[in-house]
CSV table of C-alpha atoms and ligand atoms in Angstrom, one decimal:
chain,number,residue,atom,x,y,z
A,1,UNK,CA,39.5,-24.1,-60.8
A,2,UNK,CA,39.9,-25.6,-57.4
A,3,UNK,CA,41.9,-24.5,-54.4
A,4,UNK,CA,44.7,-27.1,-54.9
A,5,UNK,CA,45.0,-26.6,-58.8
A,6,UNK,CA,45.1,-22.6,-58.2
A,7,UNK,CA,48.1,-22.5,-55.8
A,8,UNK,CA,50.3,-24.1,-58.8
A,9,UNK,CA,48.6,-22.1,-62.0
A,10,UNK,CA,46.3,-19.3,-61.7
A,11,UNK,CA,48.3,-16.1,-63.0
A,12,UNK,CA,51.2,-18.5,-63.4
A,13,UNK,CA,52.6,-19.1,-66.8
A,14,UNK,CA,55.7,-20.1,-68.8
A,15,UNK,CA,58.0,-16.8,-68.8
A,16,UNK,CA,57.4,-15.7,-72.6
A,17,UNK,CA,60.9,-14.7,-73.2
A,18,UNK,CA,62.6,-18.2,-72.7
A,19,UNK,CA,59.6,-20.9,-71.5
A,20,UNK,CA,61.0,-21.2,-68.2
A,21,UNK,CA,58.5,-23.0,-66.3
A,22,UNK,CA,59.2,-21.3,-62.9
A,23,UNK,CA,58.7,-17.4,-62.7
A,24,UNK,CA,61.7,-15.6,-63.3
A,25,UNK,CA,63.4,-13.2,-60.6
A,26,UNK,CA,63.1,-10.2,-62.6
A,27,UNK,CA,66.0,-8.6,-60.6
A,28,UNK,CA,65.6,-5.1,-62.8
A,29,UNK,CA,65.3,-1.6,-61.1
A,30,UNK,CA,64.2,-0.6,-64.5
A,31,UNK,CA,62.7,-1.1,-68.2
A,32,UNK,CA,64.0,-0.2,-71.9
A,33,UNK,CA,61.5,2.1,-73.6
A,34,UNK,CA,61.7,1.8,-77.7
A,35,UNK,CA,60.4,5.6,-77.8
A,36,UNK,CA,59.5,7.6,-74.6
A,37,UNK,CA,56.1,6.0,-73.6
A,38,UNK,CA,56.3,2.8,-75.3
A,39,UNK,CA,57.6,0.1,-73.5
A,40,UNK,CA,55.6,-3.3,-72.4
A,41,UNK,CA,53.7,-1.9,-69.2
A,42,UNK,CA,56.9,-1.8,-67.4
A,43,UNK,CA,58.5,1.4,-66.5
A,44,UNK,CA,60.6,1.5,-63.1
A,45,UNK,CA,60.5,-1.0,-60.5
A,46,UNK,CA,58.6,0.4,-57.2
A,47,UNK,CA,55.4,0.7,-59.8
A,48,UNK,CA,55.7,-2.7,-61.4
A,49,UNK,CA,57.7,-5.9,-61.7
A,50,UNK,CA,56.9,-9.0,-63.5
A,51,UNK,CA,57.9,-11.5,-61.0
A,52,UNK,CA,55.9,-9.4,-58.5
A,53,UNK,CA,52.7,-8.9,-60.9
A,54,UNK,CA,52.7,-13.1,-61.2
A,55,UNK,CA,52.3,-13.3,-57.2
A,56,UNK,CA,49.7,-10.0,-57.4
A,57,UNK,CA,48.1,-12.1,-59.4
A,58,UNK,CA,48.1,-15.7,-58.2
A,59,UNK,CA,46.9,-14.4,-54.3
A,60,UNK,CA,43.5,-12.6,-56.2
A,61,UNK,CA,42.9,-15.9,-56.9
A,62,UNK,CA,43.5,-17.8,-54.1
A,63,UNK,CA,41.1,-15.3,-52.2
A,64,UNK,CA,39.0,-15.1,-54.9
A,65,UNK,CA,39.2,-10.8,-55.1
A,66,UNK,CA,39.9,-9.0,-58.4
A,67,UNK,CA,43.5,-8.1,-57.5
A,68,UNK,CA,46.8,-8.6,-55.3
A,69,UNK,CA,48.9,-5.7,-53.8
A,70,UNK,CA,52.5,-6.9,-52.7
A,71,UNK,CA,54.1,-5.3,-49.7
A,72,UNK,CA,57.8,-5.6,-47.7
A,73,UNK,CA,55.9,-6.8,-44.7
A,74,UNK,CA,52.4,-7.5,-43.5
A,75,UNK,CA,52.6,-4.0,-41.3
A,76,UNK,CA,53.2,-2.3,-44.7
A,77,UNK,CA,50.5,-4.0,-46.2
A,78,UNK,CA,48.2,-2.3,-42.9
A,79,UNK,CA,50.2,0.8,-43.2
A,80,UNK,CA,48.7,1.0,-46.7
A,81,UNK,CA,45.3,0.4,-45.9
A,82,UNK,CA,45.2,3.1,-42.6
A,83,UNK,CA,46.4,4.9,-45.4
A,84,UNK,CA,43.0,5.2,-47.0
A,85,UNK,CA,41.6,7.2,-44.3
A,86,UNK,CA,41.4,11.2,-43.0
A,87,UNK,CA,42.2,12.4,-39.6
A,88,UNK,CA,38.9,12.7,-37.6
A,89,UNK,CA,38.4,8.7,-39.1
A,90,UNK,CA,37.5,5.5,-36.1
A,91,UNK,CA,38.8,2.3,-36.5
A,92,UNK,CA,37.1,-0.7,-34.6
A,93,UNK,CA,39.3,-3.4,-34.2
A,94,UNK,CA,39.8,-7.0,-33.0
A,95,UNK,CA,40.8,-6.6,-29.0
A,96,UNK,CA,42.9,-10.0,-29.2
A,97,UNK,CA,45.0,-8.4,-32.1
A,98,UNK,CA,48.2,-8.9,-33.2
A,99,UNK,CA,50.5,-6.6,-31.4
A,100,UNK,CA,51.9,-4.8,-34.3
A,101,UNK,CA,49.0,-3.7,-36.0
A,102,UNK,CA,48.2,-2.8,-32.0
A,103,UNK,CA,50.7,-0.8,-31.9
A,104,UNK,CA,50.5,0.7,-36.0
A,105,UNK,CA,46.9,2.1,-35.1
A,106,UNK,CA,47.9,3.4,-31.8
A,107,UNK,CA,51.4,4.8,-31.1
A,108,UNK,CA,51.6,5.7,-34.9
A,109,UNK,CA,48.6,6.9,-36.4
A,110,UNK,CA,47.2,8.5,-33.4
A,111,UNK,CA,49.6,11.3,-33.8
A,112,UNK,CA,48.0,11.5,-37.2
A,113,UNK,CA,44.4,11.9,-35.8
A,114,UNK,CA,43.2,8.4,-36.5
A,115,UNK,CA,41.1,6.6,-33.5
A,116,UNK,CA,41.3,2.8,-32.5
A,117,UNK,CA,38.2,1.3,-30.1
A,118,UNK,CA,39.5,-2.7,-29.2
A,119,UNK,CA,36.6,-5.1,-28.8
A,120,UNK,CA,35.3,-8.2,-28.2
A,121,UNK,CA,34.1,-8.8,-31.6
A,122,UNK,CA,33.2,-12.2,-31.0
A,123,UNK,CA,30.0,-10.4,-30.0
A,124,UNK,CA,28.7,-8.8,-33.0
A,125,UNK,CA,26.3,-6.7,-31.2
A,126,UNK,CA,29.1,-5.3,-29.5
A,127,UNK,CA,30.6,-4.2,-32.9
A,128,UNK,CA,27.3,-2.6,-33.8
A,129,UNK,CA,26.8,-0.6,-30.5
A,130,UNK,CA,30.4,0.8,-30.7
A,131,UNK,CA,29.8,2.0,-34.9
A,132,UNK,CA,29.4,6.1,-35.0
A,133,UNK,CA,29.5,8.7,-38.3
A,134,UNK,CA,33.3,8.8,-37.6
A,135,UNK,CA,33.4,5.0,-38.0
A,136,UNK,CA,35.4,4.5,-41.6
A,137,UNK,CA,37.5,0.9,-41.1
A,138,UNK,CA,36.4,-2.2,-39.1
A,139,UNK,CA,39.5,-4.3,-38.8
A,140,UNK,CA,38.9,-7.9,-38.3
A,141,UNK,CA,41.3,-10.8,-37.6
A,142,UNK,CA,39.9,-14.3,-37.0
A,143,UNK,CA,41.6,-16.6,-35.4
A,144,UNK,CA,42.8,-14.4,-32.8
A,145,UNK,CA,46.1,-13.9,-31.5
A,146,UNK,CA,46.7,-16.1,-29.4
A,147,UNK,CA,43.3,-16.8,-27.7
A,148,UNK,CA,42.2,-18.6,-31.0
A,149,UNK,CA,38.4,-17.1,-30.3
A,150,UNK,CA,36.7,-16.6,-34.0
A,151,UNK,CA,34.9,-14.0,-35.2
A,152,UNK,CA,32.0,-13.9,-37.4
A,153,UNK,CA,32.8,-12.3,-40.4
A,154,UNK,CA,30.0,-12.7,-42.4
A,155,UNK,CA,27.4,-10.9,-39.6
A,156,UNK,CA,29.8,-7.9,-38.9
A,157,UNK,CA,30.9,-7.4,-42.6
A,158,UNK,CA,26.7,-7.5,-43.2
A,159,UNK,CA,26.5,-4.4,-40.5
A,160,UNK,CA,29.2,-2.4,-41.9
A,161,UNK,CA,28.1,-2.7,-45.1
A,162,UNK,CA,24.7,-1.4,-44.7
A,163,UNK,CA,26.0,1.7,-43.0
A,164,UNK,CA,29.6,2.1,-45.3
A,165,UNK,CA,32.2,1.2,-43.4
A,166,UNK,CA,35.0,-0.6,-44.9
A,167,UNK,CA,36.3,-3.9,-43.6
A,168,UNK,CA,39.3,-5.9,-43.5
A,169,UNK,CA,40.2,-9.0,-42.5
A,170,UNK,CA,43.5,-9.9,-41.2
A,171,UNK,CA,43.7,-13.9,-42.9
A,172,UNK,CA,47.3,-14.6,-41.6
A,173,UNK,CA,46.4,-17.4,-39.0
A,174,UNK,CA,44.0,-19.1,-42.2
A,175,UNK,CA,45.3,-18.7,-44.7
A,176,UNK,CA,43.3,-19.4,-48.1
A,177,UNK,CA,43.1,-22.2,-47.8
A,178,UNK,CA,40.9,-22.3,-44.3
A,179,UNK,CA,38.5,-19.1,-45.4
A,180,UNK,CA,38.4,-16.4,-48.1
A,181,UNK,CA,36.6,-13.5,-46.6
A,182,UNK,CA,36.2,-11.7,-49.5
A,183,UNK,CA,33.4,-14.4,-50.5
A,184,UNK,CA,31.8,-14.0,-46.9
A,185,UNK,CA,31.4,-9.4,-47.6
A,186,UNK,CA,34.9,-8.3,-46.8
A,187,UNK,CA,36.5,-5.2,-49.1
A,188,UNK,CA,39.7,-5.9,-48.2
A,189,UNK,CA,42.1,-9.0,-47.2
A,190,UNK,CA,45.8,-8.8,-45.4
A,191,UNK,CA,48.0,-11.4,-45.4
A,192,UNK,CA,51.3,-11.2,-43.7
A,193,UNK,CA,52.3,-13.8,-46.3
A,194,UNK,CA,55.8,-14.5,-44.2
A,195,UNK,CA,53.5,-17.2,-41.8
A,196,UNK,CA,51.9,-19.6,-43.9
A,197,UNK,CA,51.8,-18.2,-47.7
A,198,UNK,CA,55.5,-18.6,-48.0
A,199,UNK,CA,55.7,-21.5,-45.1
A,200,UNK,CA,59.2,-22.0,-44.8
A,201,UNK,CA,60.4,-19.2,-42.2
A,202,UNK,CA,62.6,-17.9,-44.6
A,203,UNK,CA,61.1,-14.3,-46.1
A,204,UNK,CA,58.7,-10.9,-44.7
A,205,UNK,CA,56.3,-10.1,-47.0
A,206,UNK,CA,52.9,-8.7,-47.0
A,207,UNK,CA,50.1,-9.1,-49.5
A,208,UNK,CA,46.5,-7.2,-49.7
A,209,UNK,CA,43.7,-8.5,-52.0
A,210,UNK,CA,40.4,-6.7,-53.0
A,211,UNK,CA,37.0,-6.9,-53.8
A,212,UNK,CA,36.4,-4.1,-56.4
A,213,UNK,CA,38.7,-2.4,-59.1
A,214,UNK,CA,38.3,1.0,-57.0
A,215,UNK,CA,39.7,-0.1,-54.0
A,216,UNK,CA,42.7,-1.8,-56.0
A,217,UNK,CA,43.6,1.3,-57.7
A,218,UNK,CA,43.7,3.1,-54.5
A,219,UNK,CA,46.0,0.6,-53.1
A,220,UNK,CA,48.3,1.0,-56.0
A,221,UNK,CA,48.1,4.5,-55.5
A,222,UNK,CA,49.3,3.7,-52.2
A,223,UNK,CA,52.0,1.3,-53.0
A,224,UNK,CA,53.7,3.4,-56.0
A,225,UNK,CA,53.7,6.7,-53.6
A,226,UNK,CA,54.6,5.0,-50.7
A,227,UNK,CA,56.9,2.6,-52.4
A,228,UNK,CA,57.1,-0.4,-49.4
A,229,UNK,CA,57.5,-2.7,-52.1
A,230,UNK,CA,58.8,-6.3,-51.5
A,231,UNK,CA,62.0,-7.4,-53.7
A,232,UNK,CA,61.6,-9.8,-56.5
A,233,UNK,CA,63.6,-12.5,-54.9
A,234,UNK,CA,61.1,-12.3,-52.0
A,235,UNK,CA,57.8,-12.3,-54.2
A,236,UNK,CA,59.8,-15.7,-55.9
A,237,UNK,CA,59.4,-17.3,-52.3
A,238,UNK,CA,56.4,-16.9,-51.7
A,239,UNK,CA,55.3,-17.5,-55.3
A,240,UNK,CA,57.4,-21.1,-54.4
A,241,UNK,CA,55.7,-21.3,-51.2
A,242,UNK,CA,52.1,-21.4,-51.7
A,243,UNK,CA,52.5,-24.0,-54.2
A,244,UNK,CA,52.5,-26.8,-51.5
A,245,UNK,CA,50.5,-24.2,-49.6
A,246,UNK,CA,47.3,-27.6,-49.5
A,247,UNK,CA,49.7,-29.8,-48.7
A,248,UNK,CA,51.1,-28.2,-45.9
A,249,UNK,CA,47.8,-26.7,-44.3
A,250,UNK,CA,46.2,-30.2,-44.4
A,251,UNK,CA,49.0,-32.0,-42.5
A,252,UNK,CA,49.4,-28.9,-40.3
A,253,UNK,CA,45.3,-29.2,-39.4
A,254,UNK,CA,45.2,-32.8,-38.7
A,255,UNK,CA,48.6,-32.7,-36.4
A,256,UNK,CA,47.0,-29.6,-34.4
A,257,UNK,CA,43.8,-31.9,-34.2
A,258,UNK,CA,45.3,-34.4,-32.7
A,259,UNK,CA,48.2,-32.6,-30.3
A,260,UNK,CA,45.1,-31.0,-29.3
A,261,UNK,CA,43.4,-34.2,-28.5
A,262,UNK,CA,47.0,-34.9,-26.5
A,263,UNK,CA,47.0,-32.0,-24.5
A,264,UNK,CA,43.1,-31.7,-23.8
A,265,UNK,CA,43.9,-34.8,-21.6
A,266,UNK,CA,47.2,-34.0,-19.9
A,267,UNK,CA,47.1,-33.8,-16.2
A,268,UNK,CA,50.0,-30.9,-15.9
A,269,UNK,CA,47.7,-29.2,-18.9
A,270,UNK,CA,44.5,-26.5,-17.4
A,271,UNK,CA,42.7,-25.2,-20.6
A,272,UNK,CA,43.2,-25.7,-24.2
A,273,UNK,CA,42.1,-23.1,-26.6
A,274,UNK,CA,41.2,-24.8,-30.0
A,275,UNK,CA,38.4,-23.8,-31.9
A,276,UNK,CA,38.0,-27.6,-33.4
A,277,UNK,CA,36.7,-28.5,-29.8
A,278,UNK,CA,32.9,-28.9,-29.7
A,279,UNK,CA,33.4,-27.2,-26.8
A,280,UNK,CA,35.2,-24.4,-27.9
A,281,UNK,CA,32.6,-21.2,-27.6
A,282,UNK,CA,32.6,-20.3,-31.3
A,283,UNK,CA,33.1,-23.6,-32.5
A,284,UNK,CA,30.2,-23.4,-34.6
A,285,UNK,CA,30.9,-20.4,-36.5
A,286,UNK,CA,34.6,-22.1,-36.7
A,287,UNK,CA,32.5,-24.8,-38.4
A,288,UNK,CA,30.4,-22.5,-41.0
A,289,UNK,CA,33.4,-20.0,-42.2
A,290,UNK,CA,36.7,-22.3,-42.0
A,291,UNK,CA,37.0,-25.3,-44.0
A,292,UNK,CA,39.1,-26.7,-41.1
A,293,UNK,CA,40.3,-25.6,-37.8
A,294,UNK,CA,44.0,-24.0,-38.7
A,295,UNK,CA,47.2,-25.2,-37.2
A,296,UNK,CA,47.5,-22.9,-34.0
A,297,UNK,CA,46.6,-23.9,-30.6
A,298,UNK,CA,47.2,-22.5,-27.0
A,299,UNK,CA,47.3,-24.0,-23.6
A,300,UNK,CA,47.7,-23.2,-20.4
A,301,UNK,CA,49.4,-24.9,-17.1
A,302,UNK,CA,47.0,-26.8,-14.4
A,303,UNK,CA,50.2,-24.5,-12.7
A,304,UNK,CA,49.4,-21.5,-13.7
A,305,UNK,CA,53.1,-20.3,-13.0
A,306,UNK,CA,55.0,-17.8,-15.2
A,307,UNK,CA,58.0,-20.1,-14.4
A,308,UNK,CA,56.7,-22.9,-15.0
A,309,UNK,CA,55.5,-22.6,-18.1
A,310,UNK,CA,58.8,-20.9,-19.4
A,311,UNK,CA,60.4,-24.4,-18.3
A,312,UNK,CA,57.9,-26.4,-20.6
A,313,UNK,CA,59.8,-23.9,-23.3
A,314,UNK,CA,62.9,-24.4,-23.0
A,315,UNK,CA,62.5,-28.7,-22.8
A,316,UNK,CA,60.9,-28.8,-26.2
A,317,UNK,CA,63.6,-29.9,-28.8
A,318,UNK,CA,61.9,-30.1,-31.6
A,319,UNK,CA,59.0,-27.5,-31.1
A,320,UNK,CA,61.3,-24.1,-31.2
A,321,UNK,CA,61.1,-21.5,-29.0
A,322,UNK,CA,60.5,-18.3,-31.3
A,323,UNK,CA,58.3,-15.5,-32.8
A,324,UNK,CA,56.3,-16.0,-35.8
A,325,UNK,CA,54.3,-18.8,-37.2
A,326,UNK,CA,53.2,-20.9,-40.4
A,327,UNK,CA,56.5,-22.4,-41.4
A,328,UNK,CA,57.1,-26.1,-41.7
A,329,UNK,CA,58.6,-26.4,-38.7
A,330,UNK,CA,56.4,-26.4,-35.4
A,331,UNK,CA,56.9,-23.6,-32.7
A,332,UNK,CA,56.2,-22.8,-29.2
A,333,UNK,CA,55.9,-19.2,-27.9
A,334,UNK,CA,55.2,-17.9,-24.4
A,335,UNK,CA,52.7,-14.8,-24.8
A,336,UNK,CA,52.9,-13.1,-21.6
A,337,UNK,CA,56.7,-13.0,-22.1
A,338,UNK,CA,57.3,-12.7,-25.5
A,339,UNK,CA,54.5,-11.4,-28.0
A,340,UNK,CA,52.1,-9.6,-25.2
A,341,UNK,CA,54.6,-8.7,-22.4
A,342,UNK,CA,53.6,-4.9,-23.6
A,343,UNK,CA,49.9,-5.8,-22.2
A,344,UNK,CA,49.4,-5.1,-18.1
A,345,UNK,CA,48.9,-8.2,-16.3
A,346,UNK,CA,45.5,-7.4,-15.5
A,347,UNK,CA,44.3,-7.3,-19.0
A,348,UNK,CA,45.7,-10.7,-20.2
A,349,UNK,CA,43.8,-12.1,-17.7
A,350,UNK,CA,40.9,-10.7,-18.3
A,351,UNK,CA,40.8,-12.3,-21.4
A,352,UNK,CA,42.0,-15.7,-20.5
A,353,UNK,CA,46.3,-14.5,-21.6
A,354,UNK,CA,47.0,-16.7,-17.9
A,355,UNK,CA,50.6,-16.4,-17.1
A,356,UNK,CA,51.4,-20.3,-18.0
A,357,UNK,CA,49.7,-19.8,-21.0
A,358,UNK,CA,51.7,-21.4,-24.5
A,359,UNK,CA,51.2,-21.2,-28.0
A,360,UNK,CA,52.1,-23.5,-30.8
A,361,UNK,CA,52.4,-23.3,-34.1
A,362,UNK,CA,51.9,-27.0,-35.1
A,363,UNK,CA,54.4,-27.7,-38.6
A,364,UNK,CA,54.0,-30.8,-40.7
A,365,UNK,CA,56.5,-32.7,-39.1
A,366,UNK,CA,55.4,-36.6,-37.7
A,367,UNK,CA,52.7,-35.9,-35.1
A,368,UNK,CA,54.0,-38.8,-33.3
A,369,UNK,CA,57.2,-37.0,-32.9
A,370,UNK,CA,55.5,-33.9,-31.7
A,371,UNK,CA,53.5,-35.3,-29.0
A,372,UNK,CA,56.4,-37.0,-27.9
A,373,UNK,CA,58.8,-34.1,-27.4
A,374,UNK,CA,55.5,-32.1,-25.6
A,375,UNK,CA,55.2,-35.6,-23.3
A,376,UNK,CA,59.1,-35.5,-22.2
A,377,UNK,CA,58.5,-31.7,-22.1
A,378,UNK,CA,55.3,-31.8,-19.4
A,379,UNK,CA,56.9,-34.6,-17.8
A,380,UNK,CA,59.5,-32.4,-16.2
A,381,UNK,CA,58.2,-29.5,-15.0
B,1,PLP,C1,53.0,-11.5,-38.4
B,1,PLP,C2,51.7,-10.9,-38.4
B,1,PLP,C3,51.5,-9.6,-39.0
B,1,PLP,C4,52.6,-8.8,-39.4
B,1,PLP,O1,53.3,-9.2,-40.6
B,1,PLP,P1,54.8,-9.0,-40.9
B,1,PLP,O2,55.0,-9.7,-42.2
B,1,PLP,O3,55.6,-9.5,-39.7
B,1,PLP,O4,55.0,-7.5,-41.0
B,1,PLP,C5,50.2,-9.2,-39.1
B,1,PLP,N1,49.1,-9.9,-38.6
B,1,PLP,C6,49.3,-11.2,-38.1
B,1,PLP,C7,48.1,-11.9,-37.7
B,1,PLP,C8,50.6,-11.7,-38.0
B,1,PLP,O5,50.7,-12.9,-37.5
């Protein structure tokens, strides 16, 4: 089945009960047994529930893994994995990370004798040289956050395989529909499935899919004992949301490509960060692992000025100014002030985070539209 036809079908069928062609909201905290023991595979709630089985199901799928664990958010969905592991265990992780699962590995699971190392991963060797007999998880997310460098998943997956490391990639900024990492060696996929999986800005949810039946009954392990379980109205969303989940990637690429374009050439614009750009350092991996180039692109001022840019922010009218990402609407986010003021000044600049720099999170409105509100945006700073 191809990518378009499994958003709308796979694990998706009439309900049984009534032929409803949309999956019910099974809005139930719990299931009638006809003796103690019998009952349909349905017991209580945190372990199972039908509308959230369909979604389980449907993301396998879409990332091609042999099953989907559903969480409240994506940091329960990490919580779960770091749950997995022993004090004593190493994590290598992506340095240009998103700052909550920063801030999960660190400030939380420190205390429980857990170790994060942050690198440059974009340099596989790097990830190799830093690998020790403590080494248990490599945590990988490609595009990065918001530096948009991308990471080869196939050649560090290959290295932490040979010596058993688990991996997962973190496949928010794709989605599915840009790259399935399972297919390129990864054990384990997170999506927080409230960017573009559900698309609409309007539900948190988190999502893991596997590679092998061992792992997923870990994970359920996890999940039941745990119990950071999303609600069935939410699982409905995103259930709702990834049907047009194609659709909306495919406009959202081809807009980015050309604001991208737009902004490469604007005088008041200094360096664009867009890993479609021949120029872009890892634009040939970009090329081999993503089937296009995603919707997200940063920029930063010719005026490198904290000010500056913060006025470009507030004259957009139809790019918002907010958190998050993946909906339908575009955003526009100021890093150094909003998502990675907790960073000292010194490292975002080491890695390129300038002071004017922006992000955007280009949503299928009229690209014509877009370009114009950045134009009247730029021209007034
Ligand atoms: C938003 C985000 C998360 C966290 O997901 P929540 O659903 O907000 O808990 C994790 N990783 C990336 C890349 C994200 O953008």
């Amino acid at each position: 089945m191809k990518f378009g036809t499994k958003v709308i079908h796979a694990g998706i069928k009439p309900d049984p009960a009534s032929g409803a062609i949309m999956t019910p909201i099974y809005q139930t905290s719990t299931y009638v047994q006809a003796s103690p023991g019998e009952h349909k595979g349905y017991e209580y709630a945190r372990t199972q529930n039908p509308t959230r089985t369909v979604l389980e199901n449907n993301l396998a799928a879409l990332e091609n893994g042999v099953a989907g664990i559903c969480f409240s958010s994506g940091m329960a969905a990490m919580d779960a994995v770091l749950k997995l592991l022993q004090p004593g265990d190493e994590i290598i992780a992506t340095n240009d990370l998103y700052g909550g699962s920063y801030r999960l590995i660190t400030t939380i699971y420190e205390k429980f004798g857990l170790k994060g190392h942050f690198i440059d991963m974009s340099d596989v060797k790097a990830v190799s040289s830093k690998i020790n007999e403590k080494t248990k998880l490599i945590w990988i997310e490609t595009p990065t956050n918001p530096m948009l460098n991308i990471i080869d998943v196939k050649a560090i997956c290959k290295v932490a395989q040979k010596k058993g490391i688990l991996t997962c990639v973190d496949n928010t900024f794709a989605s599915p529909y840009l790259q399935t990492p399972i297919d390129m060696g990864a054990d384990i996929v997170l999506h927080s499935a409230t960017k573009y999986l559900g698309g609409h800005s309007d539900v948190v949810l988190g999502a893991l899919v596997v590679k092998d039946e061992e792992l997923a009954e870990k994970l359920y392990f996890i999940q039941n004992s745990s119990g950071a379980v999303p609600g069935p109205q939410d699982c409905f969303l995103i259930l709702r949301g990834i049907k047009t989940l194609h659709l909306r990637m495919e406009r959202s690429c081809k807009n980015a490509k050309r604001i991208a374009k737009y902004l490469n050439k604007h005088p008041k614009v200094g360096k664009v960060y867009y890993p479609g750009f021949k120029s872009h350092p890892n634009h040939e991996i970009a090329k081999k692992q993503m089937n296009d180039f995603g919707g997200m692109i940063s920029f930063d001022l010719t005026d490198d000025d904290y000010d500056v840019a913060q006025k470009v922010l507030s004259n957009t009218k139809l790019f918002s100014l907010a958190e998050s990402l993946g909906g339908v609407e575009s955003l526009i986010g100021h890093p150094a002030s909003m998502t990675h003021a907790s960073i000292p000044r010194e490292e975002r600049l080491k890695v390129g985070l300038t002071d004017s720099l922006i992000r955007l999170s280009v949503g299928i409105e009229d690209a014509d539209d877009l370009i114009e509100d950045l134009e009247k945006a730029l021209v007034n700073i």
